[in-house]
Short mmCIF file of C-alpha atoms in Angstrom, two decimals:
data_model
loop_
_atom_site.label_atom_id
_atom_site.label_comp_id
_atom_site.label_asym_id
_atom_site.label_seq_id
_atom_site.Cartn_x
_atom_site.Cartn_y
_atom_site.Cartn_z
CA ARG X 1 -39.89 -12.49 -22.10
CA SER X 2 -40.87 -11.56 -25.64
CA GLY X 3 -38.48 -14.22 -26.96
CA LYS X 4 -36.72 -11.74 -29.26
CA LEU X 5 -33.49 -12.34 -27.37
CA THR X 6 -32.20 -15.14 -25.14
CA PRO X 7 -29.78 -15.00 -22.20
CA SER X 8 -27.51 -17.27 -24.27
CA GLN X 9 -27.30 -14.73 -27.10
CA VAL X 10 -26.54 -11.95 -24.63
CA ALA X 11 -23.87 -14.11 -22.96
CA LYS X 12 -22.18 -14.74 -26.32
CA ASN X 13 -22.11 -10.99 -26.95
CA ILE X 14 -20.61 -10.38 -23.51
CA ILE X 15 -17.88 -12.99 -24.06
CA ALA X 16 -16.97 -11.27 -27.36
CA VAL X 17 -16.88 -7.92 -25.53
CA LEU X 18 -14.74 -9.29 -22.68
CA GLU X 19 -12.24 -10.52 -25.23
CA ASP X 20 -12.30 -7.19 -27.05
CA CYS X 21 -12.27 -4.64 -24.21
CA ASP X 22 -8.90 -5.68 -22.84
CA LYS X 23 -7.32 -5.63 -26.29
CA SER X 24 -8.33 -2.00 -26.78
CA THR X 25 -5.90 0.87 -26.18
CA PRO X 26 -5.90 1.51 -23.31
CA PRO X 27 -7.46 -1.74 -22.00
CA LEU X 28 -10.67 -1.21 -19.96
CA ARG X 29 -9.61 -3.62 -17.14
CA ALA X 30 -13.10 -3.70 -15.60
CA ILE X 31 -13.52 -7.48 -15.29
CA VAL X 32 -10.30 -9.14 -14.13
CA GLN X 33 -11.40 -12.81 -14.01
CA TRP X 34 -13.98 -14.49 -16.18
CA ASP X 35 -14.68 -17.95 -17.59
CA GLN X 36 -16.49 -18.52 -20.87
CA GLU X 37 -17.79 -21.97 -19.90
CA GLN X 38 -19.22 -20.72 -16.58
CA ILE X 39 -20.98 -17.79 -18.26
CA MET X 40 -22.54 -20.00 -20.93
CA LEU X 41 -23.70 -22.64 -18.42
CA MET X 42 -25.65 -20.06 -16.40
CA ALA X 43 -27.01 -18.35 -19.53
CA GLU X 44 -28.18 -21.61 -21.12
CA ALA X 45 -29.97 -22.69 -17.94
CA SER X 46 -31.72 -19.31 -17.90
CA THR X 47 -32.66 -19.60 -21.59
CA VAL X 48 -34.40 -22.91 -20.83
CA ARG X 49 -36.30 -21.31 -17.93
CA TYR X 50 -37.54 -18.49 -20.19
CA ARG X 51 -38.61 -21.02 -22.81
CA ASN X 52 -40.56 -22.96 -20.16
CA LYS X 53 -41.93 -19.75 -18.59
CA CYS X 54 -40.56 -20.61 -15.15
CA THR X 55 -38.03 -17.84 -14.47
CA LEU X 56 -36.65 -17.50 -10.92
CA SER X 57 -36.79 -13.70 -10.43
CA TYR X 58 -36.50 -10.36 -12.24
CA LEU X 59 -32.75 -10.99 -12.33
CA ASP X 60 -33.04 -14.28 -14.23
CA GLY X 61 -30.66 -14.15 -17.22
CA ILE X 62 -29.37 -10.70 -16.26
CA PRO X 63 -25.57 -10.34 -16.46
CA VAL X 64 -23.94 -9.26 -13.18
CA CYS X 65 -20.40 -9.03 -11.81
CA LEU X 66 -19.06 -8.94 -8.25
CA LYS X 67 -16.12 -7.04 -6.83
CA GLU X 68 -13.07 -9.26 -6.26
CA GLU X 69 -13.54 -8.70 -2.50
CA PHE X 70 -16.25 -11.43 -2.63
CA LYS X 71 -15.69 -15.15 -2.91
CA VAL X 72 -17.11 -16.34 -6.22
CA VAL X 73 -16.72 -19.93 -7.44
CA PRO X 74 -14.47 -20.79 -9.36
CA TYR X 75 -12.45 -17.53 -9.32
CA HIS X 76 -9.47 -16.49 -7.20
CA HIS X 77 -10.35 -14.40 -4.15
CA ARG X 78 -7.45 -11.96 -4.65
CA VAL X 79 -9.05 -8.79 -3.24
CA GLY X 80 -6.93 -6.69 -5.57
CA THR X 81 -3.61 -8.22 -4.46
CA VAL X 82 -1.04 -10.50 -6.06
CA TYR X 83 -0.65 -12.72 -2.98
CA LEU X 84 -4.18 -13.65 -1.82
CA GLY X 85 -6.44 -16.28 -3.44
CA THR X 86 -3.74 -18.62 -4.66
CA GLU X 87 -6.36 -21.38 -5.19
CA PRO X 88 -9.75 -21.04 -6.94
CA GLU X 89 -12.72 -20.59 -4.57
CA THR X 90 -14.94 -23.55 -3.76
CA GLU X 91 -17.63 -21.65 -1.85
CA ASP X 92 -19.65 -18.55 -2.77
CA ALA X 93 -20.13 -15.43 -0.67
CA THR X 94 -23.78 -15.01 0.41
CA VAL X 95 -24.47 -12.33 -2.23
CA ALA X 96 -23.00 -14.51 -5.00
CA LYS X 97 -25.15 -17.42 -3.81
CA LYS X 98 -28.28 -15.25 -3.77
CA LEU X 99 -27.58 -13.93 -7.27
CA ARG X 100 -27.21 -17.50 -8.56
CA GLU X 101 -30.44 -18.52 -6.84
CA ALA X 102 -32.15 -15.57 -8.57
CA GLY X 103 -30.94 -16.90 -11.95
CA ALA X 104 -28.48 -14.07 -12.64
CA VAL X 105 -25.57 -14.76 -15.01
CA ILE X 106 -22.31 -13.97 -13.19
CA ILE X 107 -19.96 -12.75 -15.91
CA GLY X 108 -16.88 -12.64 -13.65
CA VAL X 109 -15.25 -10.68 -10.84
CA SER X 110 -14.40 -7.02 -11.19
CA ASN X 111 -11.25 -5.03 -10.59
CA MET X 112 -10.71 -3.19 -7.31
CA HIS X 113 -8.27 -0.94 -5.49
CA GLU X 114 -5.78 -3.21 -3.67
CA LEU X 115 -7.39 -4.31 -0.35
CA GLY X 116 -9.85 -1.43 -0.73
CA THR X 117 -7.29 1.07 0.55
CA GLY X 118 -8.00 4.02 -1.76
CA THR X 119 -10.58 5.99 -3.70
CA THR X 120 -8.97 6.27 -7.16
CA GLY X 121 -9.14 2.62 -8.26
CA CYS X 122 -5.44 2.81 -9.18
CA ASN X 123 -4.01 -0.70 -8.89
CA PRO X 124 -0.79 -1.15 -10.92
CA ASN X 125 -0.10 -4.79 -10.01
CA ARG X 126 0.18 -7.48 -12.66
CA TYR X 127 -3.23 -9.14 -12.15
CA HIS X 128 -5.28 -5.97 -12.11
CA LYS X 129 -3.83 -2.89 -13.86
CA ILE X 130 -5.67 0.43 -13.96
CA PRO X 131 -9.39 0.28 -14.85
CA ARG X 132 -10.44 3.12 -17.15
CA ASN X 133 -13.31 5.55 -16.79
CA PRO X 134 -15.66 4.82 -19.72
CA TYR X 135 -16.44 8.56 -20.04
CA LYS X 136 -12.78 9.55 -20.34
CA PRO X 137 -10.32 6.66 -20.53
CA ASN X 138 -7.44 8.86 -19.32
CA HIS X 139 -9.29 9.42 -16.02
CA PHE X 140 -9.73 7.15 -12.99
CA THR X 141 -12.95 5.27 -12.27
CA GLY X 142 -12.83 6.00 -8.53
CA GLY X 143 -12.50 3.23 -5.95
CA SER X 144 -12.38 0.92 -4.35
CA SER X 145 -15.18 -0.82 -6.34
CA SER X 146 -13.52 0.46 -9.51
CA GLY X 147 -14.17 -2.37 -11.97
CA SER X 148 -17.78 -2.71 -10.79
CA ALA X 149 -18.62 0.89 -11.75
CA ALA X 150 -16.63 0.71 -15.00
CA SER X 151 -18.42 -2.53 -16.02
CA VAL X 152 -21.85 -0.97 -15.58
CA ALA X 153 -20.95 2.35 -17.22
CA ALA X 154 -19.36 0.59 -20.22
CA GLY X 155 -22.45 -1.58 -20.74
CA LEU X 156 -20.85 -4.94 -19.86
CA CYS X 157 -23.63 -5.61 -17.34
CA PRO X 158 -26.47 -3.55 -15.83
CA VAL X 159 -25.67 -4.71 -12.29
CA ALA X 160 -22.45 -4.98 -10.25
CA ILE X 161 -21.96 -5.59 -6.56
CA GLY X 162 -19.50 -3.56 -4.50
CA THR X 163 -18.59 -2.86 -0.87
CA ASP X 164 -18.49 0.57 0.73
CA GLY X 165 -16.38 1.37 3.83
CA GLY X 166 -15.48 4.97 2.92
CA GLY X 167 -17.46 5.61 -0.25
CA SER X 168 -16.19 2.57 -2.18
CA VAL X 169 -19.53 2.02 -3.98
CA ARG X 170 -20.69 5.62 -4.18
CA ILE X 171 -17.42 7.28 -5.34
CA PRO X 172 -16.84 5.06 -8.41
CA ALA X 173 -20.58 5.11 -9.24
CA SER X 174 -20.42 8.94 -9.17
CA PHE X 175 -17.24 9.19 -11.23
CA CYS X 176 -18.59 6.75 -13.83
CA GLY X 177 -22.07 8.29 -14.07
CA VAL X 178 -24.11 5.36 -12.73
CA VAL X 179 -26.32 4.69 -9.70
CA GLY X 180 -24.75 3.41 -6.46
CA LEU X 181 -26.54 2.31 -3.30
CA LYS X 182 -24.82 1.77 0.03
CA GLY X 183 -27.26 -0.16 2.20
CA THR X 184 -27.69 0.41 5.93
CA PHE X 185 -24.84 -1.26 7.89
CA GLY X 186 -25.81 -4.95 8.13
CA ARG X 187 -28.67 -4.76 5.59
CA ILE X 188 -26.96 -6.91 2.91
CA SER X 189 -24.77 -9.77 4.09
CA CYS X 190 -20.99 -9.30 3.98
CA HIS X 191 -20.40 -13.03 4.59
CA GLY X 192 -17.78 -14.31 2.15
CA SER X 193 -16.15 -10.93 1.57
CA LEU X 194 -12.79 -10.20 3.14
CA PRO X 195 -13.60 -8.56 6.52
CA LEU X 196 -11.29 -5.59 6.02
CA SER X 197 -13.21 -3.25 8.36
CA TYR X 198 -16.05 -4.83 10.27
CA SER X 199 -17.77 -1.66 11.55
CA THR X 200 -17.82 0.64 8.51
CA VAL X 201 -18.43 -1.59 5.48
CA SER X 202 -21.81 -2.05 3.81
CA VAL X 203 -22.58 -3.97 0.61
CA GLY X 204 -24.55 -2.44 -2.24
CA PRO X 205 -25.37 -2.57 -5.94
CA ILE X 206 -24.00 -0.33 -8.69
CA CYS X 207 -26.57 -0.18 -11.50
CA THR X 208 -27.61 1.56 -14.68
CA SER X 209 -30.81 2.89 -13.12
CA VAL X 210 -32.54 3.42 -9.77
CA ALA X 211 -35.20 0.84 -10.70
CA ASP X 212 -32.46 -1.75 -11.28
CA ALA X 213 -30.89 -0.87 -7.92
CA ALA X 214 -34.29 -1.36 -6.26
CA ILE X 215 -34.70 -4.81 -7.83
CA VAL X 216 -31.23 -5.94 -6.75
CA TYR X 217 -31.73 -4.47 -3.27
CA SER X 218 -35.04 -6.29 -2.84
CA ILE X 219 -33.36 -9.61 -3.69
CA LEU X 220 -30.21 -9.17 -1.57
CA ALA X 221 -31.51 -7.33 1.50
CA GLU X 222 -32.43 -9.79 4.23
CA PRO X 223 -30.94 -11.36 7.35
CA ASP X 224 -28.22 -13.98 6.83
CA PRO X 225 -27.59 -16.46 9.69
CA LEU X 226 -23.88 -16.34 8.74
CA TYR X 227 -23.70 -12.54 9.20
CA PRO X 228 -24.61 -11.49 12.74
CA TYR X 229 -24.75 -7.71 12.16
CA GLY X 230 -27.91 -7.86 10.08
CA LEU X 231 -29.96 -10.43 11.98
CA LYS X 232 -32.34 -8.01 13.72
CA GLN X 233 -33.14 -5.88 10.67
CA PRO X 234 -36.71 -4.87 9.81
CA LYS X 235 -38.13 -6.25 6.55
CA ALA X 236 -36.87 -4.49 3.44
CA THR X 237 -39.70 -2.80 1.53
CA LEU X 238 -40.03 -0.56 -1.50
CA SER X 239 -43.04 1.27 -0.06
CA ASP X 240 -44.19 4.43 -1.91
CA MET X 241 -41.19 4.11 -4.21
CA CYS X 242 -43.29 4.90 -7.27
CA SER X 243 -45.39 7.73 -5.76
CA PRO X 244 -46.14 10.34 -8.44
CA ASP X 245 -44.74 13.15 -6.28
CA LEU X 246 -42.72 13.86 -3.12
CA LYS X 247 -45.48 15.52 -1.09
CA GLY X 248 -44.98 15.28 2.64
CA LEU X 249 -41.24 14.56 2.46
CA LYS X 250 -38.85 16.82 4.34
CA LEU X 251 -35.33 17.02 2.94
CA GLY X 252 -32.54 18.29 5.18
CA VAL X 253 -29.66 20.34 3.79
CA ASP X 254 -26.74 21.73 5.76
CA TRP X 255 -25.79 24.48 3.29
CA THR X 256 -22.42 25.17 4.92
CA PHE X 257 -21.44 21.51 4.54
CA PHE X 258 -23.08 21.27 1.07
CA LYS X 259 -20.87 24.06 -0.32
CA VAL X 260 -17.28 22.96 -0.72
CA PRO X 261 -14.46 25.23 -1.82
CA ASP X 262 -14.21 23.23 -5.02
CA ALA X 263 -15.36 23.53 -8.61
CA VAL X 264 -18.01 20.78 -8.54
CA SER X 265 -19.99 21.92 -5.55
CA ALA X 266 -20.26 25.42 -6.97
CA LEU X 267 -22.13 24.00 -9.94
CA PRO X 268 -25.65 25.30 -10.46
CA VAL X 269 -26.76 21.75 -11.42
CA LEU X 270 -26.60 20.65 -7.75
CA TYR X 271 -28.81 23.53 -6.65
CA SER X 272 -31.19 22.90 -9.55
CA ALA X 273 -31.54 19.28 -8.40
CA VAL X 274 -32.66 20.48 -4.96
CA GLU X 275 -35.17 22.85 -6.61
CA HIS X 276 -36.45 19.99 -8.77
CA LEU X 277 -37.21 17.90 -5.66
CA GLN X 278 -39.00 20.91 -4.15
CA SER X 279 -41.07 21.34 -7.33
CA LEU X 280 -42.41 17.81 -6.77
CA GLY X 281 -43.80 18.75 -3.36
CA ALA X 282 -40.91 18.03 -1.01
CA SER X 283 -39.93 20.72 1.46
CA VAL X 284 -36.30 21.61 2.09
CA VAL X 285 -35.36 22.13 5.72
CA GLU X 286 -32.08 23.70 6.78
CA VAL X 287 -30.30 21.39 9.22
CA SER X 288 -26.96 21.49 10.99
CA LEU X 289 -24.73 18.41 10.74
CA PRO X 290 -22.58 18.85 13.84
CA GLU X 291 -18.91 17.96 14.30
CA MET X 292 -18.27 16.91 10.70
CA GLU X 293 -14.51 17.45 11.05
CA GLU X 294 -14.54 15.12 14.09
CA VAL X 295 -16.58 12.61 12.07
CA ARG X 296 -14.00 12.74 9.27
CA VAL X 297 -11.05 12.07 11.58
CA ALA X 298 -12.86 9.45 13.67
CA HIS X 299 -13.99 7.54 10.56
CA VAL X 300 -10.41 7.41 9.27
CA ILE X 301 -9.19 6.14 12.66
CA CYS X 302 -11.89 3.44 12.78
CA ILE X 303 -11.55 2.11 9.23
CA LEU X 304 -7.73 2.18 9.15
CA SER X 305 -7.35 0.67 12.65
CA GLU X 306 -9.68 -2.18 11.77
CA MET X 307 -7.97 -2.80 8.43
CA ARG X 308 -4.55 -2.72 10.06
CA ASP X 309 -5.74 -5.16 12.73
CA PHE X 310 -7.10 -7.61 10.15
CA LEU X 311 -4.13 -7.21 7.79
CA GLN X 312 -1.37 -7.36 10.43
CA PRO X 313 -0.16 -10.82 9.26
CA ASP X 314 -0.25 -9.67 5.61
CA PHE X 315 1.66 -6.49 6.44
CA ASN X 316 4.40 -8.54 8.13
CA LYS X 317 4.52 -11.34 5.58
CA HIS X 318 3.61 -9.76 2.23
CA PHE X 319 4.84 -6.19 2.66
CA GLN X 320 7.09 -6.38 -0.43
CA GLU X 321 4.21 -7.62 -2.61
CA MET X 322 1.84 -4.79 -1.71
CA ASN X 323 1.42 -1.63 -3.76
CA LEU X 324 3.29 1.37 -2.35
CA GLU X 325 0.06 3.19 -1.48
CA THR X 326 -1.25 0.20 0.51
CA ARG X 327 2.02 0.02 2.46
CA ALA X 328 1.85 3.73 3.23
CA ASN X 329 -1.77 3.57 4.41
CA LEU X 330 -1.19 0.52 6.62
CA ALA X 331 1.99 2.07 8.04
CA LEU X 332 0.04 5.23 8.85
CA ALA X 333 -2.66 3.08 10.49
CA SER X 334 -0.10 1.49 12.81
CA GLN X 335 0.40 4.90 14.42
CA PHE X 336 -3.11 4.97 15.86
CA THR X 337 -3.45 3.87 19.49
CA ALA X 338 -6.15 1.99 21.38
CA LEU X 339 -7.02 5.33 22.95
CA ASP X 340 -7.55 6.88 19.49
CA TYR X 341 -9.84 4.01 18.52
CA ILE X 342 -11.90 4.26 21.72
CA THR X 343 -12.23 8.04 21.37
CA ALA X 344 -13.28 7.62 17.72
CA ASN X 345 -16.01 5.19 18.75
CA ARG X 346 -17.25 7.61 21.41
CA GLN X 347 -17.58 10.14 18.60
CA ARG X 348 -19.58 7.54 16.64
CA THR X 349 -22.08 7.25 19.50
CA ARG X 350 -22.41 11.05 19.61
CA SER X 351 -22.85 11.33 15.84
CA MET X 352 -25.49 8.60 15.76
CA ARG X 353 -27.39 10.44 18.48
CA PHE X 354 -27.21 13.71 16.52
CA LEU X 355 -28.60 11.90 13.48
CA GLN X 356 -31.43 10.31 15.47
CA GLU X 357 -32.40 13.83 16.46
CA ILE X 358 -32.11 15.18 12.89
CA PHE X 359 -34.23 12.34 11.48
CA THR X 360 -37.11 13.25 13.79
CA SER X 361 -37.56 16.40 11.68
CA VAL X 362 -36.46 15.30 8.18
CA ASN X 363 -36.77 12.14 6.06
CA CYS X 364 -33.50 12.58 4.18
CA ILE X 365 -30.24 14.49 4.07
CA LEU X 366 -29.10 15.88 0.70
CA THR X 367 -25.47 16.46 -0.30
CA PRO X 368 -23.37 16.45 -3.47
CA ALA X 369 -21.97 12.95 -4.04
CA VAL X 370 -18.27 13.77 -4.50
CA ALA X 371 -16.58 17.14 -4.10
CA CYS X 372 -14.72 16.75 -7.41
CA THR X 373 -14.90 14.89 -10.72
CA ALA X 374 -12.79 11.86 -11.70
CA PRO X 375 -9.07 12.74 -11.60
CA ARG X 376 -6.64 12.29 -14.47
CA ILE X 377 -4.39 9.24 -14.81
CA TYR X 378 -0.69 10.08 -15.22
CA GLU X 379 1.95 7.86 -16.81
CA SER X 380 3.68 7.31 -13.45
CA ASP X 381 0.40 6.01 -11.93
CA LEU X 382 0.51 3.06 -14.33
CA LEU X 383 3.90 1.98 -12.99
CA THR X 384 4.00 2.90 -9.31
CA GLY X 385 0.39 3.69 -8.42
CA SER X 386 -0.95 6.93 -7.03
CA SER X 387 -1.12 8.35 -3.54
CA ASP X 388 -2.76 11.72 -3.03
CA LEU X 389 -4.13 12.21 0.47
CA SER X 390 -5.75 15.55 -0.31
CA PHE X 391 -7.70 13.91 -3.14
CA THR X 392 -8.68 10.96 -0.92
CA SER X 393 -9.94 13.36 1.70
CA ARG X 394 -11.87 15.43 -0.86
CA SER X 395 -13.46 12.41 -2.51
CA MET X 396 -14.66 11.06 0.86
CA ARG X 397 -16.04 14.34 2.22
CA PHE X 398 -19.73 13.46 1.72
CA MET X 399 -19.26 9.71 2.14
CA GLN X 400 -17.90 9.26 5.65
CA LEU X 401 -21.01 10.13 7.63
CA GLY X 402 -22.86 7.17 6.10
CA ASN X 403 -20.03 4.72 6.78
CA PHE X 404 -19.32 6.00 10.26
CA THR X 405 -22.91 5.91 11.51
CA GLY X 406 -24.25 3.10 9.28
CA ILE X 407 -27.03 5.09 7.57
CA PRO X 408 -27.83 4.23 3.92
CA GLY X 409 -26.86 6.46 0.98
CA LEU X 410 -27.77 6.59 -2.71
CA VAL X 411 -25.89 8.44 -5.47
CA VAL X 412 -27.59 9.33 -8.74
CA PRO X 413 -25.96 10.99 -11.77
CA ILE X 414 -27.52 14.40 -12.53
CA GLY X 415 -25.27 15.99 -15.16
CA TYR X 416 -21.78 16.57 -16.52
CA SER X 417 -18.91 18.96 -15.93
CA ALA X 418 -17.63 21.25 -18.69
CA ALA X 419 -15.04 18.55 -19.44
CA GLY X 420 -17.81 15.96 -19.91
CA LEU X 421 -17.24 14.07 -16.66
CA PRO X 422 -20.25 12.85 -14.65
CA ILE X 423 -21.58 14.76 -11.60
CA SER X 424 -23.80 13.03 -9.05
CA PHE X 425 -26.08 13.87 -6.17
CA GLN X 426 -26.37 11.98 -2.85
CA VAL X 427 -29.39 11.27 -0.66
CA MET X 428 -29.00 9.70 2.82
CA ALA X 429 -31.80 8.46 5.07
CA LYS X 430 -32.26 7.01 8.53
CA TRP X 431 -31.24 3.42 9.27
CA TRP X 432 -33.22 0.78 7.28
CA ASP X 433 -35.10 3.40 5.23
CA GLU X 434 -33.62 2.61 1.82
CA ALA X 435 -37.14 2.82 0.31
CA VAL X 436 -37.27 6.61 0.66
CA LEU X 437 -33.84 6.89 -1.03
CA LEU X 438 -35.08 4.91 -4.02
CA ARG X 439 -38.25 7.03 -4.19
CA LEU X 440 -36.14 10.23 -4.34
CA GLY X 441 -33.66 8.57 -6.69
CA LEU X 442 -36.36 7.95 -9.30
CA LYS X 443 -37.26 11.64 -9.22
CA LEU X 444 -33.60 12.72 -9.49
CA GLU X 445 -33.30 10.56 -12.60
CA GLN X 446 -36.16 12.50 -14.21
CA PHE X 447 -34.27 15.72 -13.46
CA ARG X 448 -31.31 14.66 -15.61
CA TYR X 449 -32.36 15.94 -19.02
CA GLN X 450 -29.79 13.92 -20.99
CA THR X 451 -27.55 10.92 -20.61
CA LYS X 452 -24.39 11.12 -22.64
CA LYS X 453 -23.04 7.90 -24.02
CA PRO X 454 -19.59 7.10 -22.57
CA SER X 455 -16.75 6.99 -25.07
CA ILE X 456 -16.22 3.31 -24.16
CA TYR X 457 -19.61 1.64 -24.48
CA TYR X 458 -20.66 -1.84 -25.55
CA ASP X 459 -24.22 -2.68 -26.54
CA ILE X 460 -24.56 -6.26 -25.34
CA LEU X 461 -28.11 -6.52 -26.72
CA ALA X 462 -27.09 -5.66 -30.28
#
């Protein structure tokens, strides 16, 4: 707005960075498809709008990227594979369309775990390779929205869009020290993304700050005639988001669930974050989250059964072209029966009822974001990929409730481990109440007394 900088100048900087960051050792591999001409066209149109003082939204001229799970013209819709998206896309997913209408500059599509089947982001195939954690390049970014989180953390863009069926927005955001919002199931349209699991996946932004996440959320969150699950949603608001304190808010904590037999959850920083929210006037209420082991198993049955159902033709036809981990997960999924799936969905009904009850007495549920920090990348991972079920299970511990029942969740970075890896905190709220998450998120950001610069960081405004 001040005219000191134009979207065109920023776009030129980004193009230089995109050329540079994959020549570095090791390559960042955050953005896997981009087109200089496309970027400049959008940026130049935005520059003209700023000059004429007729910008389209707060996102006008802002660089964004979308996970490869979304259709984005003119890129290949590969979804992390080598066999999908053989032709360039001719039609945008709803979120891509909305971002264009808001004037955002789409800088490309970001890397992802193959078909979203894991939480490390490890994808050794020839089109993708392993995206690197900007804080420690020899560690994973988390997945499956791996490149989205890495792009934001490394400064390539302040906004990236991901999908979250088992923590796929919140895990990489946590590992890369940025903000991740999983909207309520159906809140942001999934139309134009590959329907890997229709009952667990929500779309959400990964951003540099909570305020940025709120802006993106307010632009993307509304009913889409092409996406039936979100048609009956109440209007998205940001009410009370900027209240000076948290008076009147009740925050639920199940301390038994909160404490994990793991290094991260024992960290005093997580407890200090809860105390910080209390110091702003919120009250902490002890709650019991029932049947969490049943929730964990039932969520796995639901997401894997639905993915296996959708990917049956791929599994039969492209088995040899899939990463080993994807094959293993889909083979495991084929062992579930119709009875398992029905029983899992009965559990979902129970769990949703428990939550309805809990949300009559509290506004939010607090948990750590991930029960561990970003794991190390080993040489063998680069060649054959990585499959570690105990890690997958650990990384999803605090994520599955939100995916299984459809409630929204927000992760905010609050500090660093002794090794310098980011640690995050999660807040979940009742269905459609993203506003209270963003209100708490702003206060959690104030709690973090320092933000360390990642070792891979590009200043695109310089």
